[in-house]
Amino acid sequence: QVHLQESGPGLVKPSQTLSLTCTVSGGSISSGTYYWSWIRQHPGKGLEWIGHIYYSGSTYYNASLKSRVTISVDTSKNQFSLRLSSVTAADTAVYYCGRDSRGMDAWGQGTTVTVSS
Amino acid sequence: EIVLTQSPATLSLSPGERATLSCRASQSVSIYLAWYQQKPGQAPRLLIFDASNRATGIPARFSGSGSGTDFTLTISSLEPEDFAVYYCQQRSNWPREPTFGGGTKVEIK
């Protein structure tokens, strides 16, 4: 059974870059069946799709975040990563990574990122 | 951008009752709609994909229907563990920009 785990700093200063990594175990990122996704949830709010990546490196991003987002993959480590630049308090959220084909059928537990000086 | 509107925002029901949740899309998404359940402090869980297909391990009391712009998630008889927030997600331009609805909270009456 696949397991996903987010890791990264829980506190980021305004204007800096948020960096998170998702480590996948129990399955290969290179299997070719899935896109590997990032979703976030602002406090008390709904879900926002950030973007996703295929094992080959092909990416798609939320248009509203596209100028600040980069998602990358490291198949040798079975990991994929999120970078969000120029963060503000509005980027404070729980960030989830997940596996997606016909729906996101596997999720990490989520990691809280707070943007504050 | 396709906008999904979920209604009602909150549904107050008792265990054993039937829950009917609605998701309406601003334009047709064909059958490419998924439903998720989220409990407090937990990641969402996929319930339904392609409008009416239950994901692995999802109980038969959960069913999805609809196509085009109007979709319904039905829980035939609410169990205590079903009280949660439910989100729909459209995937009509997959892999481009799947978007979520705002959610419906099913609470205990």
PDB file of C-alpha atoms in Angstrom:
ATOM      1  CA  GLN A   1       0.000   0.000   0.000  1.00  0.00           C
ATOM      2  CA  VAL A   2       1.430   3.335  -1.023  1.00  0.00           C
ATOM      3  CA  HIS A   3       2.327   5.839   1.664  1.00  0.00           C
ATOM      4  CA  LEU A   4       3.089   9.521   1.175  1.00  0.00           C
ATOM      5  CA  GLN A   5       4.811  11.776   3.682  1.00  0.00           C
ATOM      6  CA  GLU A   6       5.335  15.519   3.469  1.00  0.00           C
ATOM      7  CA  SER A   7       8.389  17.148   4.999  1.00  0.00           C
ATOM      8  CA  GLY A   8       9.757  20.649   5.217  1.00  0.00           C
ATOM      9  CA  PRO A   9       9.867  23.754   7.397  1.00  0.00           C
ATOM     10  CA  GLY A  10       6.743  24.604   9.326  1.00  0.00           C
ATOM     11  CA  LEU A  11       7.591  28.289   9.436  1.00  0.00           C
ATOM     12  CA  VAL A  12       8.597  30.466   6.507  1.00  0.00           C
ATOM     13  CA  LYS A  13       9.278  34.196   6.507  1.00  0.00           C
ATOM     14  CA  PRO A  14       7.338  36.521   4.213  1.00  0.00           C
ATOM     15  CA  SER A  15       8.907  37.012   0.781  1.00  0.00           C
ATOM     16  CA  GLN A  16      10.920  33.793   1.117  1.00  0.00           C
ATOM     17  CA  THR A  17      10.390  30.498  -0.686  1.00  0.00           C
ATOM     18  CA  LEU A  18       8.363  27.664   0.780  1.00  0.00           C
ATOM     19  CA  SER A  19       9.912  24.262   0.022  1.00  0.00           C
ATOM     20  CA  LEU A  20       8.267  20.925   0.733  1.00  0.00           C
ATOM     21  CA  THR A  21       9.112  17.371  -0.237  1.00  0.00           C
ATOM     22  CA  CYS A  22       6.827  14.368  -0.520  1.00  0.00           C
ATOM     23  CA  THR A  23       8.419  10.960  -0.059  1.00  0.00           C
ATOM     24  CA  VAL A  24       6.570   8.042  -1.591  1.00  0.00           C
ATOM     25  CA  SER A  25       6.911   4.525  -0.239  1.00  0.00           C
ATOM     26  CA  GLY A  26       5.192   1.287  -1.170  1.00  0.00           C
ATOM     27  CA  GLY A  27       5.018   2.247  -4.819  1.00  0.00           C
ATOM     28  CA  SER A  28       7.140   3.784  -7.541  1.00  0.00           C
ATOM     29  CA  ILE A  29       6.718   7.329  -8.767  1.00  0.00           C
ATOM     30  CA  SER A  30       7.959   6.055 -12.117  1.00  0.00           C
ATOM     31  CA  SER A  31       5.073   3.593 -12.543  1.00  0.00           C
ATOM     32  CA  GLY A  32       3.550   5.919 -15.115  1.00  0.00           C
ATOM     33  CA  THR A  33      -0.013   5.546 -13.904  1.00  0.00           C
ATOM     34  CA  TYR A  34      -0.269   8.609 -11.725  1.00  0.00           C
ATOM     35  CA  TYR A  35       0.256  12.290 -11.447  1.00  0.00           C
ATOM     36  CA  TRP A  36       1.814  13.407  -8.192  1.00  0.00           C
ATOM     37  CA  SER A  37      -0.009  16.353  -6.722  1.00  0.00           C
ATOM     38  CA  TRP A  38       0.108  19.173  -4.213  1.00  0.00           C
ATOM     39  CA  ILE A  39      -3.076  20.466  -2.590  1.00  0.00           C
ATOM     40  CA  ARG A  40      -3.423  23.038   0.158  1.00  0.00           C
ATOM     41  CA  GLN A  41      -6.085  23.991   2.631  1.00  0.00           C
ATOM     42  CA  HIS A  42      -6.209  27.392   4.280  1.00  0.00           C
ATOM     43  CA  PRO A  43      -7.283  27.403   7.932  1.00  0.00           C
ATOM     44  CA  GLY A  44     -10.964  26.526   8.175  1.00  0.00           C
ATOM     45  CA  LYS A  45     -11.377  26.642   4.402  1.00  0.00           C
ATOM     46  CA  GLY A  46     -11.744  24.323   1.442  1.00  0.00           C
ATOM     47  CA  LEU A  47      -9.246  22.526  -0.771  1.00  0.00           C
ATOM     48  CA  GLU A  48      -7.098  24.264  -3.365  1.00  0.00           C
ATOM     49  CA  TRP A  49      -5.267  22.323  -6.061  1.00  0.00           C
ATOM     50  CA  ILE A  50      -1.742  23.703  -6.501  1.00  0.00           C
ATOM     51  CA  GLY A  51      -0.394  21.520  -9.271  1.00  0.00           C
ATOM     52  CA  HIS A  52       0.994  18.139 -10.208  1.00  0.00           C
ATOM     53  CA  ILE A  53       3.796  16.371 -12.009  1.00  0.00           C
ATOM     54  CA  TYR A  54       4.205  13.220 -14.039  1.00  0.00           C
ATOM     55  CA  TYR A  55       7.271  11.044 -13.504  1.00  0.00           C
ATOM     56  CA  SER A  56       8.663  12.313 -16.815  1.00  0.00           C
ATOM     57  CA  GLY A  57       8.660  15.853 -15.444  1.00  0.00           C
ATOM     58  CA  SER A  58       5.559  17.167 -17.199  1.00  0.00           C
ATOM     59  CA  THR A  59       3.808  19.667 -14.948  1.00  0.00           C
ATOM     60  CA  TYR A  60       0.496  21.467 -14.658  1.00  0.00           C
ATOM     61  CA  TYR A  61      -0.172  24.315 -12.255  1.00  0.00           C
ATOM     62  CA  ASN A  62      -3.074  26.278 -10.843  1.00  0.00           C
ATOM     63  CA  ALA A  63      -3.238  29.388 -13.015  1.00  0.00           C
ATOM     64  CA  SER A  64      -3.567  31.645  -9.991  1.00  0.00           C
ATOM     65  CA  LEU A  65      -0.289  30.344  -8.526  1.00  0.00           C
ATOM     66  CA  LYS A  66       1.620  29.511 -11.685  1.00  0.00           C
ATOM     67  CA  SER A  67       4.024  32.444 -11.529  1.00  0.00           C
ATOM     68  CA  ARG A  68       5.242  31.363  -8.081  1.00  0.00           C
ATOM     69  CA  VAL A  69       5.066  27.556  -8.174  1.00  0.00           C
ATOM     70  CA  THR A  70       7.572  24.939  -9.227  1.00  0.00           C
ATOM     71  CA  ILE A  71       6.982  21.210  -8.805  1.00  0.00           C
ATOM     72  CA  SER A  72       9.849  18.831  -9.481  1.00  0.00           C
ATOM     73  CA  VAL A  73      10.426  15.079  -9.246  1.00  0.00           C
ATOM     74  CA  ASP A  74      13.389  12.966  -8.210  1.00  0.00           C
ATOM     75  CA  THR A  75      12.651   9.427  -9.340  1.00  0.00           C
ATOM     76  CA  SER A  76      15.904   8.101  -7.863  1.00  0.00           C
ATOM     77  CA  LYS A  77      14.684   9.093  -4.400  1.00  0.00           C
ATOM     78  CA  ASN A  78      11.000   8.401  -5.129  1.00  0.00           C
ATOM     79  CA  GLN A  79      10.223  11.978  -4.113  1.00  0.00           C
ATOM     80  CA  PHE A  80       8.583  15.030  -5.554  1.00  0.00           C
ATOM     81  CA  SER A  81       8.826  18.582  -4.321  1.00  0.00           C
ATOM     82  CA  LEU A  82       7.000  21.885  -4.162  1.00  0.00           C
ATOM     83  CA  ARG A  83       8.555  25.332  -4.223  1.00  0.00           C
ATOM     84  CA  LEU A  84       6.375  28.392  -3.737  1.00  0.00           C
ATOM     85  CA  SER A  85       8.183  31.705  -3.985  1.00  0.00           C
ATOM     86  CA  SER A  86       7.485  35.152  -2.569  1.00  0.00           C
ATOM     87  CA  VAL A  87       5.176  33.827   0.120  1.00  0.00           C
ATOM     88  CA  THR A  88       2.825  35.979   2.166  1.00  0.00           C
ATOM     89  CA  ALA A  89       0.525  35.294   5.091  1.00  0.00           C
ATOM     90  CA  ALA A  90      -2.067  34.194   2.552  1.00  0.00           C
ATOM     91  CA  ASP A  91       0.061  31.119   1.861  1.00  0.00           C
ATOM     92  CA  THR A  92      -0.362  29.881   5.420  1.00  0.00           C
ATOM     93  CA  ALA A  93      -2.100  26.538   5.048  1.00  0.00           C
ATOM     94  CA  VAL A  94      -1.948  22.804   5.458  1.00  0.00           C
ATOM     95  CA  TYR A  95      -0.138  21.380   2.453  1.00  0.00           C
ATOM     96  CA  TYR A  96      -0.949  17.871   1.241  1.00  0.00           C
ATOM     97  CA  CYS A  97       0.790  15.739  -1.318  1.00  0.00           C
ATOM     98  CA  GLY A  98      -1.125  13.033  -3.121  1.00  0.00           C
ATOM     99  CA  ARG A  99      -1.330  10.510  -5.898  1.00  0.00           C
ATOM    100  CA  ASP A 100      -3.834  11.119  -8.671  1.00  0.00           C
ATOM    101  CA  SER A 101      -5.153   9.200 -11.619  1.00  0.00           C
ATOM    102  CA  ARG A 102      -8.959   9.158 -11.768  1.00  0.00           C
ATOM    103  CA  GLY A 103      -9.103  10.838  -8.377  1.00  0.00           C
ATOM    104  CA  MET A 104      -6.643  11.421  -5.583  1.00  0.00           C
ATOM    105  CA  ASP A 105      -6.663   7.988  -4.021  1.00  0.00           C
ATOM    106  CA  ALA A 106      -3.693   8.421  -1.712  1.00  0.00           C
ATOM    107  CA  TRP A 107      -2.798  11.409   0.427  1.00  0.00           C
ATOM    108  CA  GLY A 108      -0.092  12.376   2.822  1.00  0.00           C
ATOM    109  CA  GLN A 109      -1.123  13.357   6.330  1.00  0.00           C
ATOM    110  CA  GLY A 110      -0.518  17.022   5.546  1.00  0.00           C
ATOM    111  CA  THR A 111       1.952  19.503   6.931  1.00  0.00           C
ATOM    112  CA  THR A 112       1.136  22.924   8.336  1.00  0.00           C
ATOM    113  CA  VAL A 113       3.130  25.813   6.949  1.00  0.00           C
ATOM    114  CA  THR A 114       2.878  29.199   8.612  1.00  0.00           C
ATOM    115  CA  VAL A 115       4.179  32.328   6.934  1.00  0.00           C
ATOM    116  CA  SER A 116       5.262  34.794   9.575  1.00  0.00           C
ATOM    117  CA  SER A 117       8.232  36.926  10.475  1.00  0.00           C
TER     118      SER A 117
ATOM    119  CA  GLU B   1     -12.195  28.193 -15.068  1.00  0.00           C
ATOM    120  CA  ILE B   2     -14.947  25.767 -14.145  1.00  0.00           C
ATOM    121  CA  VAL B   3     -16.623  26.711 -10.878  1.00  0.00           C
ATOM    122  CA  LEU B   4     -18.269  24.090  -8.700  1.00  0.00           C
ATOM    123  CA  THR B   5     -21.057  25.103  -6.336  1.00  0.00           C
ATOM    124  CA  GLN B   6     -21.969  22.710  -3.565  1.00  0.00           C
ATOM    125  CA  SER B   7     -25.248  22.819  -1.687  1.00  0.00           C
ATOM    126  CA  PRO B   8     -26.301  22.986   0.974  1.00  0.00           C
ATOM    127  CA  ALA B   9     -23.346  24.408   2.858  1.00  0.00           C
ATOM    128  CA  THR B  10     -24.449  22.488   5.937  1.00  0.00           C
ATOM    129  CA  LEU B  11     -26.743  19.486   6.238  1.00  0.00           C
ATOM    130  CA  SER B  12     -28.068  18.604   9.693  1.00  0.00           C
ATOM    131  CA  LEU B  13     -29.240  15.021   9.912  1.00  0.00           C
ATOM    132  CA  SER B  14     -29.536  12.156  12.353  1.00  0.00           C
ATOM    133  CA  PRO B  15     -27.812   8.766  12.116  1.00  0.00           C
ATOM    134  CA  GLY B  16     -29.801   6.442   9.916  1.00  0.00           C
ATOM    135  CA  GLU B  17     -31.157   9.233   7.750  1.00  0.00           C
ATOM    136  CA  ARG B  18     -30.451   9.656   4.047  1.00  0.00           C
ATOM    137  CA  ALA B  19     -28.090  12.431   2.976  1.00  0.00           C
ATOM    138  CA  THR B  20     -28.283  14.054  -0.442  1.00  0.00           C
ATOM    139  CA  LEU B  21     -25.476  16.427  -1.409  1.00  0.00           C
ATOM    140  CA  SER B  22     -25.429  18.489  -4.581  1.00  0.00           C
ATOM    141  CA  CYS B  23     -22.588  19.729  -6.762  1.00  0.00           C
ATOM    142  CA  ARG B  24     -23.294  21.979  -9.737  1.00  0.00           C
ATOM    143  CA  ALA B  25     -20.702  22.919 -12.362  1.00  0.00           C
ATOM    144  CA  SER B  26     -20.615  26.225 -14.237  1.00  0.00           C
ATOM    145  CA  GLN B  27     -20.216  24.269 -17.479  1.00  0.00           C
ATOM    146  CA  SER B  28     -20.382  20.638 -18.474  1.00  0.00           C
ATOM    147  CA  VAL B  29     -17.747  18.355 -16.999  1.00  0.00           C
ATOM    148  CA  SER B  30     -19.240  15.221 -18.584  1.00  0.00           C
ATOM    149  CA  ILE B  31     -18.805  12.459 -15.989  1.00  0.00           C
ATOM    150  CA  TYR B  32     -15.438  13.682 -14.776  1.00  0.00           C
ATOM    151  CA  LEU B  33     -16.356  14.434 -11.208  1.00  0.00           C
ATOM    152  CA  ALA B  34     -15.008  13.013  -7.965  1.00  0.00           C
ATOM    153  CA  TRP B  35     -16.213  13.182  -4.360  1.00  0.00           C
ATOM    154  CA  TYR B  36     -14.075  13.271  -1.233  1.00  0.00           C
ATOM    155  CA  GLN B  37     -14.772  13.018   2.487  1.00  0.00           C
ATOM    156  CA  GLN B  38     -12.709  14.917   5.035  1.00  0.00           C
ATOM    157  CA  LYS B  39     -12.862  14.523   8.795  1.00  0.00           C
ATOM    158  CA  PRO B  40     -11.315  17.067  11.189  1.00  0.00           C
ATOM    159  CA  GLY B  41      -7.552  16.855  11.328  1.00  0.00           C
ATOM    160  CA  GLN B  42      -7.389  14.283   8.543  1.00  0.00           C
ATOM    161  CA  ALA B  43      -6.545  14.306   4.876  1.00  0.00           C
ATOM    162  CA  PRO B  44      -9.440  13.927   2.458  1.00  0.00           C
ATOM    163  CA  ARG B  45     -10.433  10.456   1.278  1.00  0.00           C
ATOM    164  CA  LEU B  46     -11.579   9.614  -2.230  1.00  0.00           C
ATOM    165  CA  LEU B  47     -15.125   8.250  -2.246  1.00  0.00           C
ATOM    166  CA  ILE B  48     -16.323   8.406  -5.844  1.00  0.00           C
ATOM    167  CA  PHE B  49     -14.616   8.901  -9.208  1.00  0.00           C
ATOM    168  CA  ASP B  50     -16.090   9.436 -12.667  1.00  0.00           C
ATOM    169  CA  ALA B  51     -19.364  10.540 -11.082  1.00  0.00           C
ATOM    170  CA  SER B  52     -20.614   7.129  -9.992  1.00  0.00           C
ATOM    171  CA  ASN B  53     -17.744   4.730  -9.342  1.00  0.00           C
ATOM    172  CA  ARG B  54     -16.926   3.915  -5.743  1.00  0.00           C
ATOM    173  CA  ALA B  55     -13.245   3.992  -4.869  1.00  0.00           C
ATOM    174  CA  THR B  56     -11.593   0.956  -3.329  1.00  0.00           C
ATOM    175  CA  GLY B  57     -12.921   0.117   0.113  1.00  0.00           C
ATOM    176  CA  ILE B  58     -15.787   2.616   0.079  1.00  0.00           C
ATOM    177  CA  PRO B  59     -19.018   1.229   1.573  1.00  0.00           C
ATOM    178  CA  ALA B  60     -22.009   0.678  -0.663  1.00  0.00           C
ATOM    179  CA  ARG B  61     -24.080   3.243   1.257  1.00  0.00           C
ATOM    180  CA  PHE B  62     -22.157   5.912  -0.675  1.00  0.00           C
ATOM    181  CA  SER B  63     -23.338   6.450  -4.224  1.00  0.00           C
ATOM    182  CA  GLY B  64     -22.783   9.110  -6.844  1.00  0.00           C
ATOM    183  CA  SER B  65     -24.866  10.125  -9.810  1.00  0.00           C
ATOM    184  CA  GLY B  66     -25.135  12.785 -12.465  1.00  0.00           C
ATOM    185  CA  SER B  67     -23.467  14.041 -15.601  1.00  0.00           C
ATOM    186  CA  GLY B  68     -22.941  17.313 -17.370  1.00  0.00           C
ATOM    187  CA  THR B  69     -23.442  20.049 -14.781  1.00  0.00           C
ATOM    188  CA  ASP B  70     -25.477  18.430 -11.992  1.00  0.00           C
ATOM    189  CA  PHE B  71     -24.184  15.782  -9.627  1.00  0.00           C
ATOM    190  CA  THR B  72     -25.360  14.157  -6.431  1.00  0.00           C
ATOM    191  CA  LEU B  73     -23.644  12.248  -3.652  1.00  0.00           C
ATOM    192  CA  THR B  74     -26.055  10.128  -1.657  1.00  0.00           C
ATOM    193  CA  ILE B  75     -25.391   8.431   1.652  1.00  0.00           C
ATOM    194  CA  SER B  76     -28.255   6.007   2.012  1.00  0.00           C
ATOM    195  CA  SER B  77     -28.200   5.667   5.793  1.00  0.00           C
ATOM    196  CA  LEU B  78     -25.823   7.807   7.810  1.00  0.00           C
ATOM    197  CA  GLU B  79     -23.422   6.058  10.129  1.00  0.00           C
ATOM    198  CA  PRO B  80     -21.780   7.998  12.996  1.00  0.00           C
ATOM    199  CA  GLU B  81     -18.468   8.021  11.121  1.00  0.00           C
ATOM    200  CA  ASP B  82     -20.060   9.709   8.078  1.00  0.00           C
ATOM    201  CA  PHE B  83     -20.414  13.103   9.747  1.00  0.00           C
ATOM    202  CA  ALA B  84     -17.739  15.081   7.945  1.00  0.00           C
ATOM    203  CA  VAL B  85     -17.161  17.595   5.162  1.00  0.00           C
ATOM    204  CA  TYR B  86     -17.639  16.459   1.576  1.00  0.00           C
ATOM    205  CA  TYR B  87     -15.997  18.025  -1.465  1.00  0.00           C
ATOM    206  CA  CYS B  88     -16.605  17.533  -5.147  1.00  0.00           C
ATOM    207  CA  GLN B  89     -13.817  17.951  -7.710  1.00  0.00           C
ATOM    208  CA  GLN B  90     -14.151  18.363 -11.442  1.00  0.00           C
ATOM    209  CA  ARG B  91     -11.573  16.768 -13.735  1.00  0.00           C
ATOM    210  CA  SER B  92     -12.941  17.509 -17.179  1.00  0.00           C
ATOM    211  CA  ASN B  93      -9.723  19.043 -18.518  1.00  0.00           C
ATOM    212  CA  TRP B  94      -7.486  16.475 -16.876  1.00  0.00           C
ATOM    213  CA  PRO B  95      -4.580  16.739 -16.338  1.00  0.00           C
ATOM    214  CA  ARG B  96      -5.173  20.483 -16.447  1.00  0.00           C
ATOM    215  CA  GLU B  97      -6.609  22.311 -13.428  1.00  0.00           C
ATOM    216  CA  PRO B  98      -8.922  20.016 -11.517  1.00  0.00           C
ATOM    217  CA  THR B  99     -10.915  22.286  -9.224  1.00  0.00           C
ATOM    218  CA  PHE B 100     -12.813  21.708  -5.993  1.00  0.00           C
ATOM    219  CA  GLY B 101     -16.184  22.826  -4.784  1.00  0.00           C
ATOM    220  CA  GLY B 102     -16.519  24.710  -1.525  1.00  0.00           C
ATOM    221  CA  GLY B 103     -17.714  21.718   0.474  1.00  0.00           C
ATOM    222  CA  THR B 104     -20.801  20.530   2.328  1.00  0.00           C
ATOM    223  CA  LYS B 105     -20.621  19.825   6.023  1.00  0.00           C
ATOM    224  CA  VAL B 106     -22.812  16.962   7.206  1.00  0.00           C
ATOM    225  CA  GLU B 107     -23.410  17.469  10.905  1.00  0.00           C
ATOM    226  CA  ILE B 108     -25.322  15.606  13.565  1.00  0.00           C
ATOM    227  CA  LYS B 109     -28.760  17.029  14.187  1.00  0.00           C
TER     228      LYS B 109
END
